[in-house]
PDB file of C-alpha atoms in Angstrom:
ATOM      1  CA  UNK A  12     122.228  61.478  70.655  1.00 49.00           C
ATOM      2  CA  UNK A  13     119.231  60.582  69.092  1.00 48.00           C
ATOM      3  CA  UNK A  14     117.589  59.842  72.403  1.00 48.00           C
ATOM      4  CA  UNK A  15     118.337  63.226  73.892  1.00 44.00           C
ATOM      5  CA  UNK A  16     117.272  65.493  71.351  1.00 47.00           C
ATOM      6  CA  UNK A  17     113.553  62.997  71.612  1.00 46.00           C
ATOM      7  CA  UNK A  18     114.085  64.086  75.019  1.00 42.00           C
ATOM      8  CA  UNK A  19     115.266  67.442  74.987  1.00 39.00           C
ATOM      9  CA  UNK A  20     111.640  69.154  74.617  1.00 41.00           C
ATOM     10  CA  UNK A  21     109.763  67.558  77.674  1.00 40.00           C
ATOM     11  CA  UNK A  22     113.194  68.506  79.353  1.00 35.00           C
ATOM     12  CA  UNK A  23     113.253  72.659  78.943  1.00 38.00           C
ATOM     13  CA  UNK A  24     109.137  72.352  79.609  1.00 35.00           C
ATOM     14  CA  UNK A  25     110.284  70.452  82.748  1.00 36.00           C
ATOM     15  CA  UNK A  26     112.326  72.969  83.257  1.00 37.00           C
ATOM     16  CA  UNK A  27     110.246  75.890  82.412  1.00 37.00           C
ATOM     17  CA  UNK A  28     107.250  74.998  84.577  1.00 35.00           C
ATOM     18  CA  UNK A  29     109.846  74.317  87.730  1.00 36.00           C
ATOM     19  CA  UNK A  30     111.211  78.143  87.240  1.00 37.00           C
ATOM     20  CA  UNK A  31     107.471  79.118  86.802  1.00 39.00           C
ATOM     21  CA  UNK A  32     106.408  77.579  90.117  1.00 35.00           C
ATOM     22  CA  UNK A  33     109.667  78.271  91.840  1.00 35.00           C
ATOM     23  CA  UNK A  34     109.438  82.130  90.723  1.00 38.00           C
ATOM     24  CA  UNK A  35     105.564  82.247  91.681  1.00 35.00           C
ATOM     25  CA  UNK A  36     106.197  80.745  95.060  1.00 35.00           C
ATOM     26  CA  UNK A  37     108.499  83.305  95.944  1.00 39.00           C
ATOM     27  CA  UNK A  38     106.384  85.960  94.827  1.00 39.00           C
ATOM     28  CA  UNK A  39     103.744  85.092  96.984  1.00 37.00           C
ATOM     29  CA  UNK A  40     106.360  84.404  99.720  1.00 36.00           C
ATOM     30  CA  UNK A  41     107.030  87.537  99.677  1.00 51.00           C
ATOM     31  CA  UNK A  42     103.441  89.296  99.326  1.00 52.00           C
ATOM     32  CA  UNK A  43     102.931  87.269 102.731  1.00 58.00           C
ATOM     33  CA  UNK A  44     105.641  88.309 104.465  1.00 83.00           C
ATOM     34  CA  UNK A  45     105.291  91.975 103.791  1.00 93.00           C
ATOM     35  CA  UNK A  46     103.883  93.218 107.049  1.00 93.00           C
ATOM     36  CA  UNK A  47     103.131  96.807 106.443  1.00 95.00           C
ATOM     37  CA  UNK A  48      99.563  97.867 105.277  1.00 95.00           C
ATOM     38  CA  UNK A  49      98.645  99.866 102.399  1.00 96.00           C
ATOM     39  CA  UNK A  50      98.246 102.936 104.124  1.00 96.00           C
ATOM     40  CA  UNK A  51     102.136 102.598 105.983  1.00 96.00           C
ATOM     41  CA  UNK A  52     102.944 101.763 102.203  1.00 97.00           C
ATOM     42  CA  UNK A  53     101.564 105.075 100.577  1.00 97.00           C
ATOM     43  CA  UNK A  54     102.766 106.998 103.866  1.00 97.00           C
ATOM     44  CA  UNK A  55     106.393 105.798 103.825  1.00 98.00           C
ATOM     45  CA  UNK A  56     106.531 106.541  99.813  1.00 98.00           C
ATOM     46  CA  UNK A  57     104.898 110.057 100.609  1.00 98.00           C
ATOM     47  CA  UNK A  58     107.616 110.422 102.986  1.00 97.00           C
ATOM     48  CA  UNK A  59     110.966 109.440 100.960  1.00 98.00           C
ATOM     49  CA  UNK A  60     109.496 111.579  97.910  1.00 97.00           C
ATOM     50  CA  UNK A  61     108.704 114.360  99.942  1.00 96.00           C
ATOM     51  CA  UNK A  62     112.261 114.391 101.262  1.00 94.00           C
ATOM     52  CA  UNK A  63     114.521 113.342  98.341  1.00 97.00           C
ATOM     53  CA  UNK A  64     117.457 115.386  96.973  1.00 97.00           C
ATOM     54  CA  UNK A  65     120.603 115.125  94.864  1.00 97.00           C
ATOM     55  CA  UNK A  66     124.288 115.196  96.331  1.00 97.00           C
ATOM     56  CA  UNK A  67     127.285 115.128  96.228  1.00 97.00           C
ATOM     57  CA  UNK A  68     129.138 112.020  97.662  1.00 96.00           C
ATOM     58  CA  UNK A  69     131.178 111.934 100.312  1.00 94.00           C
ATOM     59  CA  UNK A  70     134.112 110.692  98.634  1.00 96.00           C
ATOM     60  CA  UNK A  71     134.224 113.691  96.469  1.00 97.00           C
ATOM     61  CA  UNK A  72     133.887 115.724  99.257  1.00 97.00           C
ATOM     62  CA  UNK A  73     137.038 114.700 100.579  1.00 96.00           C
ATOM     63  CA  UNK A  74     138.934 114.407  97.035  1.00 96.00           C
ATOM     64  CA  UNK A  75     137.508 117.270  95.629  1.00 97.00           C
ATOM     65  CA  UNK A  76     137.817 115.934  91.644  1.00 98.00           C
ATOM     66  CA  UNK A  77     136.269 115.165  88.901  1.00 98.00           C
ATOM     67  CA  UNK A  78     133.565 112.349  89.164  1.00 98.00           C
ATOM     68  CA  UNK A  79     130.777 110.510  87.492  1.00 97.00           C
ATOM     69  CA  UNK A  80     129.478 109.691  91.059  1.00 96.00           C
ATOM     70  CA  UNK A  81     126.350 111.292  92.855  1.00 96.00           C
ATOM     71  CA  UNK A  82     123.616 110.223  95.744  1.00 96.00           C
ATOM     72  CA  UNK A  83     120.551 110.472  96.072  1.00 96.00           C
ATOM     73  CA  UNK A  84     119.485 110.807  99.760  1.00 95.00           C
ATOM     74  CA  UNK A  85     115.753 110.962 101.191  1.00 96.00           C
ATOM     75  CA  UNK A  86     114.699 109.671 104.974  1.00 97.00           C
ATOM     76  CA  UNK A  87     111.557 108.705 107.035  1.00 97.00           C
ATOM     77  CA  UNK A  88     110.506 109.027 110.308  1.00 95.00           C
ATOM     78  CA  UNK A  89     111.199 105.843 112.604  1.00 93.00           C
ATOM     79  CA  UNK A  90     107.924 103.969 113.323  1.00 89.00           C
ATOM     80  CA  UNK A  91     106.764 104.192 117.314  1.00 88.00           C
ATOM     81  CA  UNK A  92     108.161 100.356 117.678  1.00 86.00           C
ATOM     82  CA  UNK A  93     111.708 101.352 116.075  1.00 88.00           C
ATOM     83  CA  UNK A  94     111.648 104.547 118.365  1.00 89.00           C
ATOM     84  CA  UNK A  95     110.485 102.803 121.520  1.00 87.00           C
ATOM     85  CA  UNK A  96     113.813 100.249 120.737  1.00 87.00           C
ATOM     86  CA  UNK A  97     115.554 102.894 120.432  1.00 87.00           C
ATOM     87  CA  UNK A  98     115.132 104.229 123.374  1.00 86.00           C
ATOM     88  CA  UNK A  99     115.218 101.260 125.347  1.00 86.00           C
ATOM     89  CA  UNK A 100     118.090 100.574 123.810  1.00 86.00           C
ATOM     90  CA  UNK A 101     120.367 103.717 124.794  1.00 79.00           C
ATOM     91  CA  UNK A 102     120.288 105.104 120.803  1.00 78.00           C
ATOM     92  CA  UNK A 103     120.990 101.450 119.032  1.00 78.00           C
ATOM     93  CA  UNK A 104     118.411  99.520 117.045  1.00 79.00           C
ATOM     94  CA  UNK A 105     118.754  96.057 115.395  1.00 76.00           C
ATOM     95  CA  UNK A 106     119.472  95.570 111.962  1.00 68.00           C
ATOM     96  CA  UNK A 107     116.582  93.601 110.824  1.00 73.00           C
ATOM     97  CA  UNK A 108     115.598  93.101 107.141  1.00 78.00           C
ATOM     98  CA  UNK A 109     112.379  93.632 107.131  1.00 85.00           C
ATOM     99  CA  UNK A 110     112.121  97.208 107.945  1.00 91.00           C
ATOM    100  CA  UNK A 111     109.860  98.710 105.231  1.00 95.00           C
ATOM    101  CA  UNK A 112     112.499 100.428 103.427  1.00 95.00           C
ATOM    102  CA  UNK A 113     113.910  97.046 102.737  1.00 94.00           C
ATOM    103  CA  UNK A 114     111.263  96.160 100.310  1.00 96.00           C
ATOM    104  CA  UNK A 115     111.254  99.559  98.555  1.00 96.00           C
ATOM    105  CA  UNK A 116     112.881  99.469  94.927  1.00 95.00           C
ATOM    106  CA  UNK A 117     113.336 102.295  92.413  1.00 95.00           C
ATOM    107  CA  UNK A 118     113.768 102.775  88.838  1.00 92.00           C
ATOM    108  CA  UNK A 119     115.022 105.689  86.946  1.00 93.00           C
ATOM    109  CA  UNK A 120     112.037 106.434  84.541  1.00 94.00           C
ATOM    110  CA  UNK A 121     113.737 109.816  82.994  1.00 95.00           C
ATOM    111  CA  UNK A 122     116.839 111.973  83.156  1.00 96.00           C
ATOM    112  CA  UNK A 123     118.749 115.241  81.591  1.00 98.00           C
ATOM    113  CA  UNK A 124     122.048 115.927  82.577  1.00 98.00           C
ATOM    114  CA  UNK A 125     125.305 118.287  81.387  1.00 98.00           C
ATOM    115  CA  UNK A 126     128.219 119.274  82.963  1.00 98.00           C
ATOM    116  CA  UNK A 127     130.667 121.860  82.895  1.00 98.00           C
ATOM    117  CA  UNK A 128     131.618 121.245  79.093  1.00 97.00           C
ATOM    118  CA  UNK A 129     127.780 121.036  78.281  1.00 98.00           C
ATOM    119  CA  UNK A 130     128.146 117.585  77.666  1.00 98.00           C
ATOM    120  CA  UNK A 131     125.467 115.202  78.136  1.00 98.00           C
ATOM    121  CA  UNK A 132     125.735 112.644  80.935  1.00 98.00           C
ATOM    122  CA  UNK A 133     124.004 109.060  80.684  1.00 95.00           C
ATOM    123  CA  UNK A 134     123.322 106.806  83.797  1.00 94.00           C
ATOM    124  CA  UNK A 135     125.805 103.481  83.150  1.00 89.00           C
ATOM    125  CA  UNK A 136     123.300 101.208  85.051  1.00 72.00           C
ATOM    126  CA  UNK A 137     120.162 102.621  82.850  1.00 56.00           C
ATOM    127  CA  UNK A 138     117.971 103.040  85.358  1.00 53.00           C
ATOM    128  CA  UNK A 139     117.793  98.977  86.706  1.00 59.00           C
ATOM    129  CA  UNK A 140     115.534  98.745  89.168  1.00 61.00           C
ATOM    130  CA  UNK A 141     117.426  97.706  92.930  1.00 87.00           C
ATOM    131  CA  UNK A 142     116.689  98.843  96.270  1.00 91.00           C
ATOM    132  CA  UNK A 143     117.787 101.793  98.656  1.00 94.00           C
ATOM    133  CA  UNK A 144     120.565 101.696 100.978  1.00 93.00           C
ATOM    134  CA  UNK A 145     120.189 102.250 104.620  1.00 91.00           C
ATOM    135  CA  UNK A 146     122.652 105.320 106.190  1.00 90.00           C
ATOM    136  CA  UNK A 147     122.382 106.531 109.586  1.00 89.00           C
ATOM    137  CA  UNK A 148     119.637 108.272 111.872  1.00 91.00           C
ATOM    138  CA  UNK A 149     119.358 112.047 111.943  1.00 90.00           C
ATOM    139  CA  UNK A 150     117.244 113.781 113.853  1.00 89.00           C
ATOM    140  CA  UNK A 151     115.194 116.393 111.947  1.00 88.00           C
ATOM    141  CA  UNK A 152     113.107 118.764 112.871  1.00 86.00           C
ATOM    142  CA  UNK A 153     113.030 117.230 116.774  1.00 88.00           C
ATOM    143  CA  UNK A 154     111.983 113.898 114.736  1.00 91.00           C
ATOM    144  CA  UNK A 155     114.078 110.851 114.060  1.00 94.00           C
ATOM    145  CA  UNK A 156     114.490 109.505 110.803  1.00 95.00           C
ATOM    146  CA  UNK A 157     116.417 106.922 109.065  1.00 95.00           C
ATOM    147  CA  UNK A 158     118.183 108.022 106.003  1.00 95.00           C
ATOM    148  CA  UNK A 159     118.732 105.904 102.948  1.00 96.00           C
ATOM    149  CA  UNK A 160     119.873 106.231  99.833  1.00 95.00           C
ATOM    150  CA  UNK A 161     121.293 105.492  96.388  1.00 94.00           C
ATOM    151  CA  UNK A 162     124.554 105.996  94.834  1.00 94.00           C
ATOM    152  CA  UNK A 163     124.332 106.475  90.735  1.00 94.00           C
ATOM    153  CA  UNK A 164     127.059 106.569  88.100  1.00 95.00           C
ATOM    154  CA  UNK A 165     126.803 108.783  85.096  1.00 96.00           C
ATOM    155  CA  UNK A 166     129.442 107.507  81.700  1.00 96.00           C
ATOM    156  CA  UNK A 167     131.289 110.871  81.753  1.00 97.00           C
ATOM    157  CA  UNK A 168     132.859 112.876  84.932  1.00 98.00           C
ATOM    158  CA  UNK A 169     131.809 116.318  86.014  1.00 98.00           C
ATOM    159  CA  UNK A 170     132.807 119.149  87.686  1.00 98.00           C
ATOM    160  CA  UNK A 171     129.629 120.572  88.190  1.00 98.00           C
ATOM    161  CA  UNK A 172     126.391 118.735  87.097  1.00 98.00           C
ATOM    162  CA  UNK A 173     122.897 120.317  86.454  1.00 98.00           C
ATOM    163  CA  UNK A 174     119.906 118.640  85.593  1.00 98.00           C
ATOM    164  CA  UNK A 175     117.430 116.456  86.710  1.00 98.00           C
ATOM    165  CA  UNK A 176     115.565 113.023  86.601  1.00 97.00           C
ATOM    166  CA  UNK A 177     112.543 111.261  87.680  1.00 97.00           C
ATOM    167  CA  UNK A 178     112.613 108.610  89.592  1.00 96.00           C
ATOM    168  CA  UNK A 179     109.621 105.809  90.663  1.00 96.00           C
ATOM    169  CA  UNK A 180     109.678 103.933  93.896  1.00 97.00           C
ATOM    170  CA  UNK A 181     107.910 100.820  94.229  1.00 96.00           C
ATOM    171  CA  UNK A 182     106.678  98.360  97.120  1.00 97.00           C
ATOM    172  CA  UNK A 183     105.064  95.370  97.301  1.00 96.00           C
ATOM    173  CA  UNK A 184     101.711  95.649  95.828  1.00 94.00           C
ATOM    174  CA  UNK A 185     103.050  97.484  93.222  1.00 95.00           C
ATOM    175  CA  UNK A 186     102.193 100.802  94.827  1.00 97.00           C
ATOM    176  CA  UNK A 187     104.370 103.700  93.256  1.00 97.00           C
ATOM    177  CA  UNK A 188     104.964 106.729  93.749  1.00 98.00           C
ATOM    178  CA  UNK A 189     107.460 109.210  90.980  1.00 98.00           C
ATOM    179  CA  UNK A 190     109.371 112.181  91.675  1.00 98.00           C
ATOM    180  CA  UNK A 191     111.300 114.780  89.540  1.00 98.00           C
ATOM    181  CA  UNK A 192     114.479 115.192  91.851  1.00 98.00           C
ATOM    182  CA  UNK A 193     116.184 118.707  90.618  1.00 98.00           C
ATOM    183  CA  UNK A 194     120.768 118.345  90.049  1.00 98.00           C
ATOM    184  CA  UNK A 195     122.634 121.248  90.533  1.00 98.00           C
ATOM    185  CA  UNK A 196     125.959 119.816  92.090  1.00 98.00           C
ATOM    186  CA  UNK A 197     129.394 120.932  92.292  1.00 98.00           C
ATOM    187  CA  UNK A 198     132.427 118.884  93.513  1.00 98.00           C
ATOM    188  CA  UNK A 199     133.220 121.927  96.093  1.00 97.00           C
ATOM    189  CA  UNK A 200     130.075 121.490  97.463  1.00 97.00           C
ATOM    190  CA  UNK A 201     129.737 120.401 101.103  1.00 94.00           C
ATOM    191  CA  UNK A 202     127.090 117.704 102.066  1.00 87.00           C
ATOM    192  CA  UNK A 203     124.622 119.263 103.733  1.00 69.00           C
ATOM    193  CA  UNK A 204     124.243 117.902 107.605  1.00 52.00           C
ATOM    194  CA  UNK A 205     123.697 121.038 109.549  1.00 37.00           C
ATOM    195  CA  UNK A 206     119.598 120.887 109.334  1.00 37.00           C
ATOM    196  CA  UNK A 207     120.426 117.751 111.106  1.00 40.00           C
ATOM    197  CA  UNK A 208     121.916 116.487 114.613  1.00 34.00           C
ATOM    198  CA  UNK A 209     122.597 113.376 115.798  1.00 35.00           C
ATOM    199  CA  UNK A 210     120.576 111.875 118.224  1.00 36.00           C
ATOM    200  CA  UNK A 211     123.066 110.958 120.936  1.00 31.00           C
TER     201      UNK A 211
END
């Protein structure tokens, strides 16, 4: 016993230094494998901040009850190498996982919410930073775009929420970009789609 604690101290140091290196490694793994430029960085976030707004999700469209779910839904224009794939494609495109909104993460930097009963509504996940899910491709405005999202959960349910909260989105390089995204949401409310058709 003796010998391990006399041990113990180069051990964790060992240890620590091999999760430094590790940890560092994959950082710059993954600052060299980011393949979009500063200026497709700082266009996409214009992009996904410029289109970002609060819904309803589609499960409680279809239930129609109480909830402490919402979304958060934003989109971005294909690049001309995803369209021309597309295309060639008839309409289909390869998951990959290195499209740029794969690298994209958020955090929730601020939020204000009540609902019906002028209670106050927390986020249960408070605010941890993960990344944006990918939905499907909508054409808007004779453009396509992929939409992707985020799914939150508040501690209480609503009936109606209002409110808002700020949100930062962050790439690789640690460019951000924050955005106050207005809540007014109702549980009757239908998901808007019909600025949008699908690109057949």
């Amino acid at each position: 016993m003796d010998n391990m604690n006399k041990y113990m101290p180069h051990l964790i140091l060992s240890v620590v230094i091999s999760c430094q290196t590790f940890m560092s490694s994959c950082q710059n793994l993954n600052k060299s494998d980011y393949p979009y430029s500063e200026e497709q960085t700082k266009q996409f976030l214009a992009e996904i901040t410029k289109n970002v707004s609060a819904s309803i999700t589609d499960a409680t469209e279809i239930k129609k009850q109480p909830t402490n779910k919402f979304s958060i839904w934003t989109s971005y224009p294909l690049s001309k190498d995803q369209l021309k794939e597309y295309r060639q494609n008839n309409g289909n495109l390869s998951n990959k996982d290195n499209d740029i909104s794969d690298f994209a993460t958020y955090t929730i930097k601020e939020s204000d919410f009540t609902n019906e009963k002028n209670e106050k509504l927390n986020f249960t996940d408070n605010g941890q930073a993960i990344y944006l899910q990918e939905y499907s491709l909508w054409e808007y405005e004779h453009i396509l775009h992929q939409n992707v999202g985020i799914e939150l959960a508040l501690d209480k349910k609503f009936e109606k929420l209002k409110g808002h909260l700020n949100i930062e989105f962050e790439m690789p390089g640690k460019i951000k970009k924050e955005v106050k995204i207005p809540v007014n949401l109702s549980i009757y409310d239908k998901i808007e789609e019909d600025s949008a058709k699908a690109d057949q």
